[in-house]
Short mmCIF file of C-alpha atoms and ligand atoms in Angstrom, two decimals:
data_model
loop_
_atom_site.label_atom_id
_atom_site.label_comp_id
_atom_site.label_asym_id
_atom_site.label_seq_id
_atom_site.Cartn_x
_atom_site.Cartn_y
_atom_site.Cartn_z
CA MET A 5 -82.45 205.91 10.84
CA ARG A 6 -80.12 202.57 11.75
CA THR A 7 -80.66 200.14 8.88
CA THR A 8 -79.22 197.25 10.97
CA ALA A 9 -80.26 196.55 14.76
CA ASP A 10 -79.65 193.94 17.22
CA ALA A 11 -83.18 194.48 18.42
CA VAL A 12 -85.97 196.64 17.56
CA VAL A 13 -88.68 197.86 20.26
CA ILE A 14 -91.96 198.84 18.25
CA GLY A 15 -93.87 201.18 20.34
CA GLY A 16 -92.84 204.11 22.16
CA GLY A 17 -95.27 204.39 25.18
CA ILE A 18 -93.83 203.60 28.56
CA GLN A 19 -93.61 199.89 28.26
CA GLY A 20 -91.48 200.15 24.69
CA LEU A 21 -89.24 202.76 26.64
CA SER A 22 -88.87 200.88 29.57
CA CYS A 23 -88.17 197.57 27.29
CA LEU A 24 -85.61 200.25 25.20
CA TYR A 25 -83.75 201.21 28.34
CA HIS A 26 -83.43 197.88 30.07
CA LEU A 27 -82.18 195.98 27.12
CA ALA A 28 -79.63 198.51 26.82
CA ALA A 29 -78.84 198.45 30.28
CA LYS A 30 -78.04 194.32 29.74
CA GLY A 31 -75.79 195.34 27.30
CA ILE A 32 -77.73 195.19 23.93
CA LYS A 33 -76.54 198.79 22.67
CA ASN A 34 -77.39 198.22 18.92
CA ILE A 35 -81.16 198.93 19.47
CA SER A 36 -83.69 201.00 17.81
CA LEU A 37 -87.11 201.89 18.80
CA VAL A 38 -89.87 203.21 16.22
CA GLU A 39 -92.73 205.34 17.23
CA LEU A 40 -95.46 206.25 14.69
CA ASP A 41 -96.31 209.51 16.38
CA LEU A 42 -94.58 210.85 19.45
CA LEU A 43 -93.15 209.19 22.22
CA GLY A 44 -96.42 208.61 24.95
CA SER A 45 -98.69 209.59 22.38
CA GLY A 46 -100.52 206.51 23.11
CA SER A 47 -102.44 205.87 26.37
CA SER A 48 -99.26 206.21 28.36
CA GLY A 49 -99.75 210.03 27.98
CA ARG A 50 -103.68 209.59 29.04
CA SER A 51 -103.47 207.70 32.30
CA ALA A 52 -104.66 208.96 36.00
CA ALA A 53 -101.03 207.87 36.64
CA MET A 54 -101.65 205.67 39.53
CA LEU A 55 -99.09 203.44 41.28
CA VAL A 56 -100.33 201.05 43.59
CA LEU A 57 -99.23 197.84 45.47
CA SER A 58 -102.88 197.29 46.26
CA MET A 59 -103.88 195.51 43.18
CA GLY A 60 -106.46 193.07 42.94
CA ARG A 61 -104.56 189.60 41.95
CA ALA A 62 -101.42 187.93 43.40
CA GLU A 63 -99.84 188.14 39.76
CA THR A 64 -100.21 191.62 39.65
CA ILE A 65 -99.22 192.16 42.87
CA GLU A 66 -96.10 190.82 42.62
CA LEU A 67 -95.52 193.01 39.15
CA SER A 68 -96.21 195.90 41.28
CA PHE A 69 -93.30 195.08 43.95
CA VAL A 70 -90.80 194.34 40.74
CA ALA A 71 -92.02 198.09 39.72
CA TRP A 72 -92.08 199.66 42.70
CA LYS A 73 -88.29 198.97 43.75
CA GLU A 74 -87.09 200.61 40.49
CA TYR A 75 -89.69 203.39 41.00
CA MET A 76 -88.33 204.24 44.53
CA ALA A 77 -84.89 203.93 43.44
CA PHE A 78 -85.75 205.91 40.19
CA ALA A 79 -84.07 209.25 40.94
CA GLU A 80 -80.84 207.64 42.08
CA MET A 81 -80.68 205.17 38.77
CA PHE A 82 -81.85 208.28 36.36
CA GLY A 83 -81.13 211.36 37.95
CA GLU A 84 -84.45 212.32 37.52
CA SER A 85 -87.57 212.25 39.61
CA THR A 86 -91.01 210.51 39.14
CA HIS A 87 -92.73 213.13 40.93
CA PHE A 88 -94.30 210.54 43.30
CA LYS A 89 -96.90 211.91 45.76
CA GLN A 90 -98.04 209.08 48.44
CA ILE A 91 -101.85 210.40 48.27
CA GLY A 92 -103.03 206.83 49.29
CA TYR A 93 -105.81 204.44 47.39
CA LEU A 94 -108.95 204.47 48.99
CA THR A 95 -111.87 201.98 47.92
CA VAL A 96 -115.55 201.86 48.62
CA ALA A 97 -117.65 198.89 47.77
CA THR A 98 -121.49 198.62 47.84
CA ARG A 99 -123.51 195.65 48.38
CA ALA A 100 -122.72 194.62 44.89
CA ALA A 101 -118.53 194.96 45.16
CA GLU A 102 -118.38 193.63 48.62
CA GLN A 103 -117.29 190.03 47.89
CA HIS A 104 -114.82 191.44 45.13
CA LEU A 105 -113.36 193.98 47.51
CA ARG A 106 -113.42 191.30 50.30
CA GLY A 107 -111.24 189.03 47.96
CA GLU A 108 -108.92 191.67 46.79
CA ILE A 109 -108.16 192.37 50.84
CA ALA A 110 -107.80 188.66 51.28
CA VAL A 111 -104.80 188.59 48.64
CA GLN A 112 -103.55 191.98 49.39
CA SER A 113 -102.96 190.87 52.95
CA LYS A 114 -101.29 187.33 52.38
CA MET A 115 -98.92 189.43 50.13
CA ASN A 116 -98.49 191.85 52.68
CA VAL A 117 -99.55 195.06 51.11
CA PRO A 118 -100.24 197.45 53.62
CA ILE A 119 -103.92 197.42 53.38
CA GLU A 120 -106.15 198.67 56.22
CA ILE A 121 -110.32 197.65 56.21
CA LEU A 122 -112.58 200.39 56.64
CA THR A 123 -116.20 201.07 57.79
CA PRO A 124 -118.47 203.23 56.11
CA ARG A 125 -117.55 205.39 59.05
CA GLN A 126 -114.20 205.55 58.95
CA VAL A 127 -114.35 206.14 55.08
CA LYS A 128 -116.57 209.31 55.66
CA GLU A 129 -113.57 210.14 58.32
CA ILE A 130 -110.87 210.21 56.15
CA VAL A 131 -113.10 211.68 52.85
CA PRO A 132 -115.68 213.68 54.31
CA SER A 133 -117.07 214.36 50.46
CA VAL A 134 -117.71 210.69 50.01
CA ASN A 135 -121.54 209.68 50.30
CA ILE A 136 -121.66 206.38 52.36
CA ASP A 137 -125.05 205.81 52.17
CA ASP A 138 -124.81 202.56 50.10
CA VAL A 139 -121.42 201.68 51.21
CA VAL A 140 -120.73 198.81 53.06
CA LEU A 141 -116.99 198.21 53.11
CA GLY A 142 -113.86 200.31 52.43
CA SER A 143 -110.04 200.00 52.19
CA ILE A 144 -106.89 201.92 51.82
CA CYS A 145 -103.64 201.33 51.11
CA ARG A 146 -101.89 204.62 52.52
CA THR A 147 -98.08 203.81 50.50
CA ASP A 148 -100.06 203.94 47.13
CA GLY A 149 -99.60 207.13 45.11
CA VAL A 150 -99.37 208.93 41.74
CA ILE A 151 -96.44 209.83 39.70
CA ASP A 152 -95.89 211.26 36.67
CA PRO A 153 -95.48 209.36 33.46
CA HIS A 154 -93.93 211.80 31.13
CA ALA A 155 -91.13 212.35 33.79
CA VAL A 156 -90.69 208.35 33.81
CA MET A 157 -90.51 208.22 29.86
CA HIS A 158 -88.04 211.11 29.31
CA ALA A 159 -86.09 209.16 31.95
CA TYR A 160 -86.07 205.71 30.02
CA ALA A 161 -85.63 207.63 26.96
CA ARG A 162 -82.60 209.45 28.06
CA GLY A 163 -80.98 206.46 30.04
CA ALA A 164 -81.47 204.44 26.90
CA LYS A 165 -79.89 206.81 24.02
CA GLN A 166 -76.99 207.47 26.58
CA LEU A 167 -76.49 203.71 26.43
CA GLY A 168 -76.19 203.76 22.62
CA ALA A 169 -79.96 202.84 21.99
CA GLU A 170 -81.62 205.38 19.28
CA ILE A 171 -85.16 206.34 19.11
CA ASN A 172 -87.29 207.27 16.26
CA GLU A 173 -90.28 208.99 16.15
CA ARG A 174 -93.06 209.75 13.58
CA VAL A 175 -91.86 205.94 12.33
CA GLN A 176 -94.41 203.46 11.83
CA ALA A 177 -93.65 199.68 11.64
CA THR A 178 -95.76 198.40 8.85
CA GLY A 179 -94.60 194.74 8.71
CA ILE A 180 -92.10 191.91 10.09
CA VAL A 181 -89.92 190.10 7.71
CA LEU A 182 -89.64 186.50 8.41
CA GLU A 183 -87.45 183.80 6.90
CA ASN A 184 -87.80 180.33 8.09
CA GLY A 185 -89.77 180.96 10.72
CA ARG A 186 -87.54 183.49 12.23
CA VAL A 187 -87.41 187.40 12.41
CA VAL A 188 -84.83 189.32 9.87
CA GLY A 189 -86.36 192.37 9.85
CA VAL A 190 -88.77 195.28 10.47
CA GLU A 191 -90.58 197.24 7.77
CA THR A 192 -91.22 200.85 8.62
CA THR A 193 -92.45 203.89 6.78
CA SER A 194 -88.73 205.01 6.69
CA GLY A 195 -87.22 202.00 5.28
CA LYS A 196 -86.06 198.32 6.40
CA ILE A 197 -84.13 197.85 9.56
CA SER A 198 -82.50 194.35 9.83
CA THR A 199 -82.88 192.55 13.31
CA PRO A 200 -83.46 189.24 14.55
CA LEU A 201 -85.31 190.57 17.39
CA VAL A 202 -88.43 192.31 17.91
CA VAL A 203 -90.50 193.64 20.95
CA ASN A 204 -93.98 194.39 20.23
CA ALA A 205 -94.83 197.14 22.95
CA THR A 206 -97.44 198.79 20.46
CA GLY A 207 -100.23 198.96 23.13
CA ALA A 208 -104.08 198.91 21.56
CA ARG A 209 -102.17 198.06 18.25
CA ALA A 210 -100.27 195.14 19.62
CA LYS A 211 -103.05 192.54 18.41
CA GLU A 212 -102.59 193.94 14.64
CA VAL A 213 -99.00 193.70 14.92
CA GLY A 214 -99.08 190.12 16.50
CA ALA A 215 -100.97 189.11 13.54
CA TRP A 216 -98.15 189.93 11.31
CA VAL A 217 -96.61 186.83 12.55
CA GLY A 218 -99.39 184.82 12.98
CA LEU A 219 -100.31 185.49 16.48
CA ASN A 220 -103.88 185.64 17.54
CA LEU A 221 -103.31 187.82 20.49
CA PRO A 222 -107.00 188.42 22.51
CA ILE A 223 -106.62 191.93 23.10
CA THR A 224 -109.84 194.29 23.19
CA ASN A 225 -108.96 197.94 23.61
CA TYR A 226 -111.51 199.71 26.34
CA LYS A 227 -112.07 203.31 26.48
CA ARG A 228 -111.87 205.36 29.22
CA HIS A 229 -112.73 209.02 29.93
CA ILE A 230 -110.89 211.57 32.33
CA PHE A 231 -112.08 214.96 32.96
CA ILE A 232 -110.45 217.62 34.92
CA THR A 233 -112.66 220.43 36.87
CA ASP A 234 -111.19 223.78 37.52
CA GLU A 235 -109.74 224.74 41.09
CA PHE A 236 -111.70 222.95 43.63
CA LYS A 237 -110.69 223.83 46.99
CA ALA A 238 -113.59 222.02 48.43
CA ILE A 239 -111.63 218.54 47.84
CA PRO A 240 -108.71 219.10 50.50
CA GLN A 241 -104.89 218.20 49.18
CA SER A 242 -104.95 215.45 51.73
CA THR A 243 -107.75 213.65 49.91
CA PRO A 244 -106.62 210.05 48.91
CA PHE A 245 -107.79 208.45 45.23
CA VAL A 246 -110.98 207.38 45.73
CA MET A 247 -111.90 204.77 43.89
CA ASP A 248 -116.09 203.46 43.60
CA LEU A 249 -115.61 200.01 42.73
CA GLU A 250 -119.17 199.07 41.54
CA ALA A 251 -119.17 202.09 39.10
CA GLU A 252 -115.65 201.92 38.17
CA TRP A 253 -115.83 205.61 38.99
CA TYR A 254 -113.17 207.56 40.64
CA PHE A 255 -111.56 210.92 41.41
CA ARG A 256 -108.18 212.07 43.08
CA LYS A 257 -106.54 215.57 43.56
CA GLU A 258 -104.80 217.07 40.18
CA GLY A 259 -102.64 220.03 41.59
CA GLU A 260 -105.59 222.45 42.47
CA ASN A 261 -107.77 220.58 40.45
CA VAL A 262 -110.12 217.33 40.76
CA LEU A 263 -109.63 214.47 38.13
CA MET A 264 -112.48 212.17 37.75
CA GLY A 265 -112.59 209.01 35.65
CA MET A 266 -114.90 206.73 34.15
CA GLY A 267 -115.48 204.12 31.22
CA ARG A 268 -115.23 200.81 29.81
CA GLU A 269 -116.62 200.88 26.27
CA GLU A 270 -115.25 198.56 23.53
CA SER A 271 -113.30 200.69 21.03
CA THR A 272 -112.62 199.51 17.57
CA LEU A 273 -110.45 202.88 16.82
CA PHE A 274 -107.26 202.99 17.81
CA GLU A 275 -107.36 206.91 18.17
CA PRO A 276 -110.21 207.03 20.79
CA GLN A 277 -112.54 209.81 20.09
CA PHE A 278 -112.88 212.11 23.37
CA GLU A 279 -116.87 212.56 23.76
CA PRO A 280 -117.57 215.74 25.61
CA GLU A 281 -121.02 214.34 26.47
CA PHE A 282 -119.75 211.53 28.20
CA GLN A 283 -119.03 213.94 31.40
CA GLU A 284 -123.02 213.41 31.98
CA LYS A 285 -122.18 209.88 33.12
CA VAL A 286 -119.20 210.63 34.98
CA ILE A 287 -121.32 213.90 36.88
CA GLU A 288 -124.21 211.43 37.39
CA ARG A 289 -121.83 208.81 39.47
CA ALA A 290 -120.29 212.25 41.21
CA ALA A 291 -123.95 213.53 42.17
CA HIS A 292 -124.13 210.24 43.92
CA ARG A 293 -120.90 209.48 45.54
CA ALA A 294 -119.40 212.71 46.33
CA PRO A 295 -122.48 215.31 45.71
CA ILE A 296 -119.77 218.30 46.14
CA LEU A 297 -118.27 217.73 42.78
CA LEU A 298 -121.52 218.94 41.33
CA ASN A 299 -119.85 222.49 42.45
CA ALA A 300 -116.90 222.08 40.31
CA LYS A 301 -116.59 223.07 36.79
CA ILE A 302 -115.36 220.69 34.40
CA ILE A 303 -112.81 222.32 32.05
CA ARG A 304 -111.31 219.40 30.15
CA GLY A 305 -110.95 216.02 29.34
CA TRP A 306 -109.51 213.16 27.41
CA ALA A 307 -110.00 209.76 26.34
CA GLY A 308 -107.59 206.77 26.18
CA LEU A 309 -107.50 203.05 25.38
CA ARG A 310 -106.70 199.95 28.30
CA ALA A 311 -105.77 197.10 26.17
CA LEU A 312 -106.92 194.22 28.13
CA THR A 313 -106.85 190.32 27.61
CA PRO A 314 -109.37 187.93 28.89
CA ASP A 315 -107.70 187.38 32.21
CA ASP A 316 -106.43 190.75 32.69
CA LEU A 317 -102.94 189.94 32.83
CA PRO A 318 -100.14 191.39 30.35
CA VAL A 319 -98.47 189.11 27.45
CA LEU A 320 -94.84 188.69 28.27
CA GLY A 321 -92.07 186.97 26.48
CA TYR A 322 -91.28 184.86 23.02
CA ALA A 323 -94.04 184.09 20.78
CA PRO A 324 -94.36 180.32 20.03
CA ASN A 325 -93.93 178.99 16.40
CA VAL A 326 -91.89 182.31 15.36
CA GLY A 327 -88.30 182.82 16.30
CA GLY A 328 -87.35 186.41 17.44
CA PHE A 329 -90.76 188.02 18.31
CA VAL A 330 -91.31 189.09 21.55
CA ASN A 331 -94.62 190.37 23.17
CA CYS A 332 -94.79 193.29 25.95
CA CYS A 333 -98.41 194.29 25.67
CA GLY A 334 -102.01 193.65 27.26
CA TRP A 335 -101.05 195.72 29.92
CA GLY A 336 -104.93 196.93 30.48
CA GLY A 337 -105.29 199.47 33.16
CA HIS A 338 -101.71 199.15 35.14
CA GLY A 339 -99.08 199.60 32.30
CA VAL A 340 -98.00 202.76 33.72
CA MET A 341 -97.27 201.46 37.34
CA HIS A 342 -96.08 198.24 35.87
CA ALA A 343 -93.62 199.80 33.33
CA PRO A 344 -90.33 198.84 35.20
CA ALA A 345 -91.38 195.44 35.61
CA GLY A 346 -92.42 194.95 31.79
CA GLY A 347 -88.88 196.47 30.68
CA ILE A 348 -86.91 194.33 33.39
CA LEU A 349 -88.90 191.28 32.86
CA THR A 350 -88.46 191.38 28.91
CA ALA A 351 -84.58 192.46 29.20
CA GLU A 352 -84.22 189.41 31.55
CA ILE A 353 -85.89 187.32 29.05
CA ILE A 354 -83.96 188.20 25.84
CA ALA A 355 -80.66 189.05 27.40
CA ASP A 356 -80.51 186.25 30.14
CA GLY A 357 -82.48 183.98 28.44
CA ARG A 358 -85.36 183.77 31.37
CA ALA A 359 -87.19 186.26 33.75
CA THR A 360 -85.64 185.72 37.33
CA SER A 361 -87.29 188.83 39.00
CA MET A 362 -90.77 186.81 38.92
CA ASP A 363 -92.50 184.16 37.85
CA VAL A 364 -93.75 185.00 34.42
CA THR A 365 -95.78 181.86 33.26
CA PRO A 366 -98.92 183.30 34.15
CA PHE A 367 -98.37 186.10 31.11
CA ARG A 368 -97.21 183.59 28.42
CA TYR A 369 -98.92 183.72 25.11
CA GLU A 370 -99.55 179.92 25.29
CA ARG A 371 -102.07 180.45 27.98
CA PHE A 372 -104.77 181.50 25.57
CA GLU A 373 -104.35 178.43 23.24
CA LYS A 374 -105.97 176.59 26.54
CA MET A 375 -108.81 179.29 27.23
C1 LIG B 180 -108.02 206.60 31.17
C2 LIG B 180 -106.76 205.82 31.36
C3 LIG B 180 -106.17 205.61 32.86
C4 LIG B 180 -105.32 204.73 33.20
N1 LIG B 180 -105.12 204.91 34.32
C5 LIG B 180 -103.85 203.69 34.91
C6 LIG B 180 -103.37 204.36 36.07
O1 LIG B 180 -103.48 205.32 36.57
N2 LIG B 180 -102.03 203.55 36.32
C7 LIG B 180 -101.89 202.63 35.34
O2 LIG B 180 -100.46 201.79 35.82
N3 LIG B 180 -102.23 202.45 34.30
C8 LIG B 180 -103.26 203.48 33.92
N4 LIG B 180 -103.65 203.25 32.49
C9 LIG B 180 -103.36 202.18 31.82
C10 LIG B 180 -101.61 202.83 30.91
O3 LIG B 180 -102.36 203.90 30.66
C11 LIG B 180 -101.73 201.68 30.12
O4 LIG B 180 -101.72 200.29 30.47
C12 LIG B 180 -100.30 201.98 29.62
O5 LIG B 180 -99.93 203.12 29.21
C13 LIG B 180 -99.77 200.84 28.30
O6 LIG B 180 -98.55 201.25 27.91
P1 LIG B 180 -98.19 200.92 26.60
O7 LIG B 180 -96.58 201.62 26.42
O8 LIG B 180 -97.97 199.37 26.38
O9 LIG B 180 -98.98 201.43 25.36
P2 LIG B 180 -98.95 203.28 24.76
O10 LIG B 180 -98.55 203.95 25.73
O11 LIG B 180 -100.35 203.13 24.16
O12 LIG B 180 -97.87 202.56 23.66
C14 LIG B 180 -98.37 202.16 22.76
C15 LIG B 180 -97.22 202.99 21.59
O13 LIG B 180 -97.00 202.28 20.08
C16 LIG B 180 -97.58 203.03 19.50
N5 LIG B 180 -97.59 202.26 18.32
C17 LIG B 180 -98.59 201.13 17.48
N6 LIG B 180 -98.52 200.68 16.54
C18 LIG B 180 -96.93 201.16 16.20
C19 LIG B 180 -96.42 200.81 14.97
N7 LIG B 180 -96.84 200.00 14.18
N8 LIG B 180 -95.30 201.41 14.76
C20 LIG B 180 -94.77 202.31 15.58
N9 LIG B 180 -95.48 202.27 17.15
C21 LIG B 180 -96.30 202.00 17.14
C22 LIG B 180 -98.45 203.70 19.48
O14 LIG B 180 -98.14 205.16 18.95
C23 LIG B 180 -98.32 204.17 21.08
O15 LIG B 180 -97.38 205.17 21.20
C24 LIG B 180 -104.80 204.15 32.48
C25 LIG B 180 -105.24 203.91 31.09
C26 LIG B 180 -106.26 205.14 30.71
C27 LIG B 180 -106.85 204.76 29.03
#
């Protein structure tokens, strides 16, 4: 492992790897990444893998546009595919969620996201298995889809290494060395790396790492479960991702199988425990929203953490009052789709002195001081 680097990225999830690649691509070649376990072993390897433009806020839609550009040029850039499948993203709203969905559609339309409003009957035409008895409104973005986050991480890792970056798995950062209010090194389980610059891309542990330099990142980790059924042909391949907004329950096709996701339980553990009994809650919602799924057998599942800030926006850029500490964290439920944006913007901030791909003011740490 290098003992001196121009920058150290802590965290080998999709965001850390994107930062590593984009920093190297900007000419910062002597750069090192440390990952306490294996690459992608955190939330990035446990997501539902959706890539969508139909986000609910102007800021997150803009992040999607920045990310989308790179994802669509990915094979050309890296010689590796994201395995993007344009399945579409369909949302259903009950009366309780109607205003929420109307608000999202208004922002999406304003920002030229190709969103279509659906009547409950149109929802039923697109996905006959959906129960629309209590649905008052729907929407679909047909250009949204699913990617393979592992392929993306592999491409970033390979690309970064080719540019001279170093990746260290099973090496945990244990502290930041400061001198006169500036970063001068990172302590790790394999020794110290002297560096003037650190990127905090530690996902669910970002609050802990931020505290090493006196930050109080208001990040709370929420657990979400995903379950996979056995082969289930009654839901055809043409089915879009379906989100039940009120219950935050969703399903989509996963190969010949079906993937279902749900859950928002606060977690104090960094290693989220999978609870097989949680499937009862998921099935309960399936029984209501897509009863045909009761005929499918759940064969496996997992749990992952979504690291959320109070305003559900990420934290990007230099921390105040400490030189050389940069955050790229708090990605909540959209860190996979926004991975190119996280890396591009972080690299612009560090290498160019400011982000130019989009306005990052809403993502600054300082916003929490006003809350
Ligand atoms: C069930 C579920 C479904 C989701 N679905 C989607 C989706 O459809 N689309 C989407 O865009 N997003 C989705 N997300 C969110 C997405 O998974 C995350 O936002 C994203 O993976 C965050 O990436 P990250 O690199 O910031 O964090 P992580 O992938 O968690 O990476 C952080 C890494 O840092 C390492 N680390 C932490 N501390 C240290 C340390 N001290 N030293 C060294 N290494 C350290 C960890 O081991 C970890 O590997 C979902 C999340 C869940 C849980």
